[in-house]
Amino acid sequence: MQSQMKESDPILEVENLSASTDNLPILKGVSLSVYPGEIHAIMGRNGCGKSTLSKIIAGHPSYNITNGDIKFLGENINSLEPEERAQSGIFLGFQYPIEIPGVSNLEFLRVSTNARRKFLNKEELDTFDFEELVKEKLELVKMDHAFLSRSVNQGFSGGEKKRNEILQMALLEPKIAILDETDSGLDIDALRIVASGIKKISNAQTGIILITHYQRLLDEIEPNYVHVMSDGQIIKTGGSDLALELEKKGYEWTDKFIKKT
Amino acid sequence: MEIIERIKTNKSIDNQTEIQKICLHKLQLSPLPNPKSELWRLSNQSKFSNFLDYSVSEKNPKFDTPYPNTSQNTVRLIIGENCQIKLIEENYSIQQLSEDELVKYIKKQISCFDQNENWGDLLNLSLSSSKNILGLKINGSKIPPIEIFSHASSNSLNAKTLVIFLEKNCDIDLLQINLGKDNSSLSQSTFFCLEANSSVNHGVVSYGENKSNLLNSLNVIQQRDSEYNLGSLHFKFNYARFEIRIKQSEGNAKTNIKGMQITKKDEQISTYTRIDFNGPNGFLDQINKSLADDESHAIFEGSIIVPKIAQKTDASQLSRNLLLSNLAKIDTKPQLEIIADDVKCKHGATISQLNEEELFYMRTRGITLPEASKLQLSSYFQEIISFIPVSKDKWDLLDKLLNEN
């Protein structure tokens, strides 16, 4: 899926998306467009559907799309497998990165990176070349080389897990990164390191969606748009000042924007 | 089951040895195990019959050992082929047991055999001719790693027996490899005696081809202050039984077991273990893993016996199982029999499928579902494989399990 895109075309378009799991509706008509170079923030109460939206875009098999479309680089990806979406350039940073005991972090990163490189028609890297590349990327998130020899996320602290997510993002060079509560569980220093990593990786050709509860991440990475979700819908969209307003007034203030269904 | 008819009528073997006579006599009273007994009730009767369908062969056709012995440091023996060994070096010796020593030891073992519980050994010793019995006496230090092969040839039943005396204060790495050819049955019995303060890292790797069968029995006696570490792997058999009996004869010994069986298609592989603590301060750490796919059946039954004399025993037995198909079946029963009142014993069992969230995580990194499953399985296998001695450098077991099986 390497379409000829114009600079002004969106990277990701979510059109009137409804989805359910176990026959329970979770998303109820979400629309969102992300253009190159844009940073979007999605905020909302716990359980409003933010994480579900990110998982559905990434292709989680537990959710069914009941209506609407997800388009990536102009093509409908509703029926693509998670790995096909990832290879084509969609990255999901997990709120709770999964531990995979017994699988070496280095090997995991190498296999992932090569899957993306293969899609991009780039030469796959052997262990030696990959070590060189990963060494350079480790600098971005100030991670120690020793993390590579451990099992994926096993025994990592909360902050180390989140840094490992950003390391993966740096290696995979996605077109769009959806970062689900990347700031949760981080102390101030770790938050700055992670935010700085995200800023260095993003550029005028990539899009970023930050899912967050707090202004503090948005102080480090200023979004172009802030969306507020409630009950599976985006009920309000504004600029970065909307997040500041939310910080002051709380989510109750946004309840008046909920569309009656 | 021609062989059973021949045992009943005592026409099975010409020129019977003393051991064969004793075992045949025991079997004639009741030539088959009781299918209703705890040890045999889950055994697939048709597959078990298939094991006995082949005629006994004492011949050992030319055997091409896999993985050439590239290390001059490893001693490689093939039961039935080159059983002659007398290696006396400055620090150690590996020698064959004399006929008298062998007969005396085996007779002592047989005397306490139960027809049902030790049926596999009785059959093996009834059928094993002298040339298919290898007895070794090992002592000294800096002993080189040892590899011992047993194999069954196509369209026949081969019985191989291994007896090892590990003398005081010595330690060895030993890898036993049991190979089944297409349409074959292998009966392998191993008797291991660890004298005081000796230690062994014992690997047992058994794999077959299409329609091969295996009855593998392992009997270990540990004297005080000995350490027995067993890493085992059984896969690719139409029907296989692995029976492990370990006795810490005086207590004060240490046993570690990490075993795994992998079943696919309609295979049945089972592991039975019985650990007897006959003295105080015994230690056991056991993990048994099963992986069942397609329409196969994996079985684990383990028992830990802790009589009153075995105070301060510290034993743990865990059965971990992966069920990869809706039609596959796993039976598992870890159990404890404790009379002593000052012990620390625990057991448990888990059965699960591949972890969906781990798979999704890997897939969101561009790793395909088959690759992600392979990565997960490799981590599942690795814990056991890394415990199997001697195999690390040349026996690419992980690759074999992930790609060939």
mmCIF file of N, CA, C and O in Angstrom, chain A residues 103-162:
data_model
loop_
_atom_site.group_PDB
_atom_site.id
_atom_site.type_symbol
_atom_site.label_atom_id
_atom_site.label_comp_id
_atom_site.label_asym_id
_atom_site.label_seq_id
_atom_site.Cartn_x
_atom_site.Cartn_y
_atom_site.Cartn_z
ATOM 1 N N VAL A 103 11.646 -14.064 25.031
ATOM 2 C CA VAL A 103 11.941 -13.531 23.694
ATOM 3 C C VAL A 103 12.878 -12.337 23.875
ATOM 4 O O VAL A 103 12.521 -11.356 24.537
ATOM 5 N N SER A 104 14.059 -12.441 23.296
ATOM 6 C CA SER A 104 15.051 -11.380 23.513
ATOM 7 C C SER A 104 14.596 -10.074 22.867
ATOM 8 O O SER A 104 14.085 -10.060 21.738
ATOM 9 N N ASN A 105 14.764 -8.997 23.605
ATOM 10 C CA ASN A 105 14.338 -7.677 23.119
ATOM 11 C C ASN A 105 15.049 -7.348 21.809
ATOM 12 O O ASN A 105 14.438 -6.865 20.859
ATOM 13 N N LEU A 106 16.338 -7.655 21.744
ATOM 14 C CA LEU A 106 17.114 -7.341 20.548
ATOM 15 C C LEU A 106 16.550 -8.071 19.327
ATOM 16 O O LEU A 106 16.342 -7.485 18.266
ATOM 17 N N GLU A 107 16.270 -9.364 19.495
ATOM 18 C CA GLU A 107 15.765 -10.164 18.385
ATOM 19 C C GLU A 107 14.373 -9.672 17.971
ATOM 20 O O GLU A 107 14.053 -9.578 16.787
ATOM 21 N N PHE A 108 13.564 -9.342 18.972
ATOM 22 C CA PHE A 108 12.211 -8.828 18.712
ATOM 23 C C PHE A 108 12.283 -7.529 17.898
ATOM 24 O O PHE A 108 11.574 -7.357 16.908
ATOM 25 N N LEU A 109 13.181 -6.633 18.311
ATOM 26 C CA LEU A 109 13.319 -5.349 17.612
ATOM 27 C C LEU A 109 13.842 -5.569 16.188
ATOM 28 O O LEU A 109 13.398 -4.912 15.248
ATOM 29 N N ARG A 110 14.752 -6.527 16.047
ATOM 30 C CA ARG A 110 15.334 -6.783 14.725
ATOM 31 C C ARG A 110 14.294 -7.365 13.768
ATOM 32 O O ARG A 110 14.154 -6.905 12.627
ATOM 33 N N VAL A 111 13.527 -8.332 14.257
ATOM 34 C CA VAL A 111 12.500 -8.952 13.403
ATOM 35 C C VAL A 111 11.460 -7.907 13.003
ATOM 36 O O VAL A 111 11.035 -7.826 11.847
ATOM 37 N N SER A 112 11.057 -7.059 13.962
ATOM 38 C CA SER A 112 10.060 -6.006 13.681
ATOM 39 C C SER A 112 10.602 -5.027 12.641
ATOM 40 O O SER A 112 9.921 -4.691 11.675
ATOM 41 N N THR A 113 11.832 -4.575 12.882
ATOM 42 C CA THR A 113 12.424 -3.577 11.987
ATOM 43 C C THR A 113 12.553 -4.138 10.572
ATOM 44 O O THR A 113 12.253 -3.460 9.582
ATOM 45 N N ASN A 114 12.963 -5.401 10.477
ATOM 46 C CA ASN A 114 13.122 -6.000 9.153
ATOM 47 C C ASN A 114 11.789 -6.190 8.443
ATOM 48 O O ASN A 114 11.713 -6.115 7.220
ATOM 49 N N ALA A 115 10.726 -6.448 9.217
ATOM 50 C CA ALA A 115 9.393 -6.592 8.600
ATOM 51 C C ALA A 115 8.994 -5.265 7.944
ATOM 52 O O ALA A 115 8.469 -5.235 6.831
ATOM 53 N N ARG A 116 9.278 -4.162 8.628
ATOM 54 C CA ARG A 116 8.951 -2.827 8.088
ATOM 55 C C ARG A 116 9.861 -2.501 6.900
ATOM 56 O O ARG A 116 9.414 -1.979 5.886
ATOM 57 N N ARG A 117 11.150 -2.819 7.038
ATOM 58 C CA ARG A 117 12.101 -2.525 5.964
ATOM 59 C C ARG A 117 11.763 -3.319 4.697
ATOM 60 O O ARG A 117 11.879 -2.820 3.594
ATOM 61 N N LYS A 118 11.322 -4.547 4.890
ATOM 62 C CA LYS A 118 10.955 -5.377 3.739
ATOM 63 C C LYS A 118 9.800 -4.708 2.987
ATOM 64 O O LYS A 118 9.801 -4.642 1.755
ATOM 65 N N PHE A 119 8.822 -4.201 3.745
ATOM 66 C CA PHE A 119 7.683 -3.521 3.120
ATOM 67 C C PHE A 119 8.159 -2.296 2.337
ATOM 68 O O PHE A 119 7.641 -1.993 1.261
ATOM 69 N N LEU A 120 9.145 -1.614 2.881
ATOM 70 C CA LEU A 120 9.651 -0.396 2.230
ATOM 71 C C LEU A 120 10.679 -0.696 1.139
ATOM 72 O O LEU A 120 11.310 0.217 0.607
ATOM 73 N N ASN A 121 10.831 -1.988 0.817
ATOM 74 C CA ASN A 121 11.825 -2.428 -0.175
ATOM 75 C C ASN A 121 13.245 -2.016 0.211
ATOM 76 O O ASN A 121 14.084 -1.724 -0.649
ATOM 77 N N LYS A 122 13.490 -1.974 1.506
ATOM 78 C CA LYS A 122 14.854 -1.692 1.974
ATOM 79 C C LYS A 122 15.521 -3.019 2.334
ATOM 80 O O LYS A 122 14.844 -3.985 2.685
ATOM 81 N N GLU A 123 16.824 -3.024 2.294
ATOM 82 C CA GLU A 123 17.550 -4.250 2.614
ATOM 83 C C GLU A 123 17.342 -4.635 4.080
ATOM 84 O O GLU A 123 17.392 -3.769 4.966
ATOM 85 N N GLU A 124 17.084 -5.928 4.320
ATOM 86 C CA GLU A 124 16.921 -6.368 5.710
ATOM 87 C C GLU A 124 18.286 -6.383 6.406
ATOM 88 O O GLU A 124 19.304 -6.603 5.761
ATOM 89 N N LEU A 125 18.272 -6.130 7.702
ATOM 90 C CA LEU A 125 19.543 -5.983 8.428
ATOM 91 C C LEU A 125 19.916 -7.266 9.162
ATOM 92 O O LEU A 125 19.065 -7.898 9.802
ATOM 93 N N ASP A 126 21.184 -7.640 9.066
ATOM 94 C CA ASP A 126 21.619 -8.783 9.871
ATOM 95 C C ASP A 126 21.906 -8.287 11.290
ATOM 96 O O ASP A 126 21.844 -7.088 11.577
ATOM 97 N N THR A 127 22.202 -9.224 12.162
ATOM 98 C CA THR A 127 22.354 -8.876 13.578
ATOM 99 C C THR A 127 23.394 -7.777 13.772
ATOM 100 O O THR A 127 23.210 -6.851 14.562
ATOM 101 N N PHE A 128 24.492 -7.882 13.016
ATOM 102 C CA PHE A 128 25.598 -6.949 13.168
ATOM 103 C C PHE A 128 25.178 -5.520 12.772
ATOM 104 O O PHE A 128 25.364 -4.564 13.531
ATOM 105 N N ASP A 129 24.564 -5.414 11.573
ATOM 106 C CA ASP A 129 24.138 -4.085 11.101
ATOM 107 C C ASP A 129 23.037 -3.517 11.993
ATOM 108 O O ASP A 129 22.969 -2.314 12.240
ATOM 109 N N PHE A 130 22.173 -4.418 12.462
ATOM 110 C CA PHE A 130 21.073 -3.941 13.297
ATOM 111 C C PHE A 130 21.588 -3.362 14.613
ATOM 112 O O PHE A 130 21.079 -2.355 15.105
ATOM 113 N N GLU A 131 22.615 -3.996 15.161
ATOM 114 C CA GLU A 131 23.202 -3.498 16.420
ATOM 115 C C GLU A 131 23.677 -2.055 16.254
ATOM 116 O O GLU A 131 23.523 -1.242 17.157
ATOM 117 N N GLU A 132 24.245 -1.774 15.091
ATOM 118 C CA GLU A 132 24.718 -0.410 14.819
ATOM 119 C C GLU A 132 23.546 0.575 14.826
ATOM 120 O O GLU A 132 23.606 1.646 15.416
ATOM 121 N N LEU A 133 22.477 0.173 14.138
ATOM 122 C CA LEU A 133 21.304 1.037 14.025
ATOM 123 C C LEU A 133 20.661 1.262 15.397
ATOM 124 O O LEU A 133 20.338 2.384 15.781
ATOM 125 N N VAL A 134 20.523 0.181 16.134
ATOM 126 C CA VAL A 134 19.812 0.275 17.410
ATOM 127 C C VAL A 134 20.615 1.103 18.426
ATOM 128 O O VAL A 134 20.042 1.835 19.243
ATOM 129 N N LYS A 135 21.931 1.025 18.314
ATOM 130 C CA LYS A 135 22.796 1.790 19.218
ATOM 131 C C LYS A 135 22.509 3.292 19.068
ATOM 132 O O LYS A 135 22.372 4.020 20.043
ATOM 133 N N GLU A 136 22.366 3.671 17.814
ATOM 134 C CA GLU A 136 22.095 5.078 17.508
ATOM 135 C C GLU A 136 20.721 5.505 18.052
ATOM 136 O O GLU A 136 20.562 6.570 18.633
ATOM 137 N N LYS A 137 19.726 4.628 17.900
ATOM 138 C CA LYS A 137 18.365 4.956 18.341
ATOM 139 C C LYS A 137 18.234 4.937 19.869
ATOM 140 O O LYS A 137 17.399 5.643 20.435
ATOM 141 N N LEU A 138 19.052 4.114 20.520
ATOM 142 C CA LEU A 138 19.006 4.040 21.989
ATOM 143 C C LEU A 138 19.281 5.409 22.606
ATOM 144 O O LEU A 138 18.730 5.771 23.639
ATOM 145 N N GLU A 139 20.152 6.157 21.922
ATOM 146 C CA GLU A 139 20.512 7.497 22.390
ATOM 147 C C GLU A 139 19.286 8.397 22.532
ATOM 148 O O GLU A 139 19.189 9.192 23.463
ATOM 149 N N LEU A 140 18.350 8.248 21.579
ATOM 150 C CA LEU A 140 17.162 9.102 21.565
ATOM 151 C C LEU A 140 16.356 9.014 22.844
ATOM 152 O O LEU A 140 15.746 9.973 23.288
ATOM 153 N N VAL A 141 16.307 7.786 23.398
ATOM 154 C CA VAL A 141 15.493 7.591 24.606
ATOM 155 C C VAL A 141 16.364 7.322 25.831
ATOM 156 O O VAL A 141 15.856 6.907 26.877
ATOM 157 N N LYS A 142 17.648 7.564 25.672
ATOM 158 C CA LYS A 142 18.606 7.407 26.777
ATOM 159 C C LYS A 142 18.444 6.039 27.477
ATOM 160 O O LYS A 142 18.324 5.945 28.692
ATOM 161 N N MET A 143 18.430 5.004 26.650
ATOM 162 C CA MET A 143 18.314 3.640 27.194
ATOM 163 C C MET A 143 19.674 2.971 27.172
ATOM 164 O O MET A 143 20.462 3.181 26.249
ATOM 165 N N ASP A 144 19.895 2.129 28.181
ATOM 166 C CA ASP A 144 21.152 1.418 28.260
ATOM 167 C C ASP A 144 21.139 0.218 27.312
ATOM 168 O O ASP A 144 20.104 -0.426 27.126
ATOM 169 N N HIS A 145 22.276 -0.088 26.741
ATOM 170 C CA HIS A 145 22.411 -1.221 25.815
ATOM 171 C C HIS A 145 21.982 -2.537 26.474
ATOM 172 O O HIS A 145 21.508 -3.466 25.811
ATOM 173 N N ALA A 146 22.119 -2.590 27.805
ATOM 174 C CA ALA A 146 21.804 -3.830 28.526
ATOM 175 C C ALA A 146 20.345 -4.242 28.363
ATOM 176 O O ALA A 146 20.008 -5.428 28.465
ATOM 177 N N PHE A 147 19.462 -3.286 28.076
ATOM 178 C CA PHE A 147 18.041 -3.611 27.915
ATOM 179 C C PHE A 147 17.804 -4.535 26.718
ATOM 180 O O PHE A 147 16.818 -5.250 26.665
ATOM 181 N N LEU A 148 18.726 -4.498 25.789
ATOM 182 C CA LEU A 148 18.528 -5.286 24.573
ATOM 183 C C LEU A 148 18.684 -6.774 24.827
ATOM 184 O O LEU A 148 18.081 -7.592 24.149
ATOM 185 N N SER A 149 19.490 -7.129 25.803
ATOM 186 C CA SER A 149 19.725 -8.556 26.026
ATOM 187 C C SER A 149 18.667 -9.179 26.940
ATOM 188 O O SER A 149 18.653 -10.387 27.138
ATOM 189 N N ARG A 150 17.774 -8.346 27.461
ATOM 190 C CA ARG A 150 16.725 -8.903 28.326
ATOM 191 C C ARG A 150 15.517 -9.309 27.497
ATOM 192 O O ARG A 150 15.409 -8.979 26.322
ATOM 193 N N SER A 151 14.593 -10.059 28.134
ATOM 194 C CA SER A 151 13.361 -10.427 27.429
ATOM 195 C C SER A 151 12.506 -9.181 27.239
ATOM 196 O O SER A 151 12.575 -8.245 28.046
ATOM 197 N N VAL A 152 11.674 -9.184 26.212
ATOM 198 C CA VAL A 152 10.881 -8.005 25.860
ATOM 199 C C VAL A 152 10.061 -7.520 27.069
ATOM 200 O O VAL A 152 9.190 -8.242 27.567
ATOM 201 N N ASN A 153 10.394 -6.342 27.528
ATOM 202 C CA ASN A 153 9.681 -5.644 28.618
ATOM 203 C C ASN A 153 9.693 -6.376 29.964
ATOM 204 O O ASN A 153 9.105 -5.895 30.926
ATOM 205 N N GLN A 154 10.320 -7.546 30.035
ATOM 206 C CA GLN A 154 10.268 -8.295 31.290
ATOM 207 C C GLN A 154 11.203 -7.686 32.326
ATOM 208 O O GLN A 154 12.386 -7.494 32.070
ATOM 209 N N GLY A 155 10.634 -7.381 33.482
ATOM 210 C CA GLY A 155 11.422 -6.786 34.548
ATOM 211 C C GLY A 155 11.729 -5.321 34.312
ATOM 212 O O GLY A 155 12.471 -4.702 35.076
ATOM 213 N N PHE A 156 11.153 -4.718 33.260
ATOM 214 C CA PHE A 156 11.359 -3.292 33.008
ATOM 215 C C PHE A 156 10.460 -2.502 33.961
ATOM 216 O O PHE A 156 9.347 -2.926 34.263
ATOM 217 N N SER A 157 10.929 -1.345 34.398
ATOM 218 C CA SER A 157 10.051 -0.468 35.175
ATOM 219 C C SER A 157 9.049 0.159 34.207
ATOM 220 O O SER A 157 9.208 0.062 32.980
ATOM 221 N N GLY A 158 8.038 0.851 34.777
ATOM 222 C CA GLY A 158 7.031 1.495 33.927
ATOM 223 C C GLY A 158 7.670 2.440 32.919
ATOM 224 O O GLY A 158 7.334 2.432 31.730
ATOM 225 N N GLY A 159 8.627 3.242 33.390
ATOM 226 C CA GLY A 159 9.286 4.207 32.525
ATOM 227 C C GLY A 159 10.128 3.534 31.453
ATOM 228 O O GLY A 159 10.173 3.974 30.304
ATOM 229 N N GLU A 160 10.798 2.440 31.832
ATOM 230 C CA GLU A 160 11.633 1.717 30.860
ATOM 231 C C GLU A 160 10.779 1.101 29.755
ATOM 232 O O GLU A 160 11.161 1.083 28.583
ATOM 233 N N LYS A 161 9.610 0.619 30.160
ATOM 234 C CA LYS A 161 8.708 0.039 29.149
ATOM 235 C C LYS A 161 8.281 1.091 28.139
ATOM 236 O O LYS A 161 8.242 0.837 26.935
ATOM 237 N N LYS A 162 7.964 2.289 28.645
ATOM 238 C CA LYS A 162 7.506 3.353 27.745
ATOM 239 C C LYS A 162 8.655 3.811 26.841
ATOM 240 O O LYS A 162 8.455 4.112 25.666
#
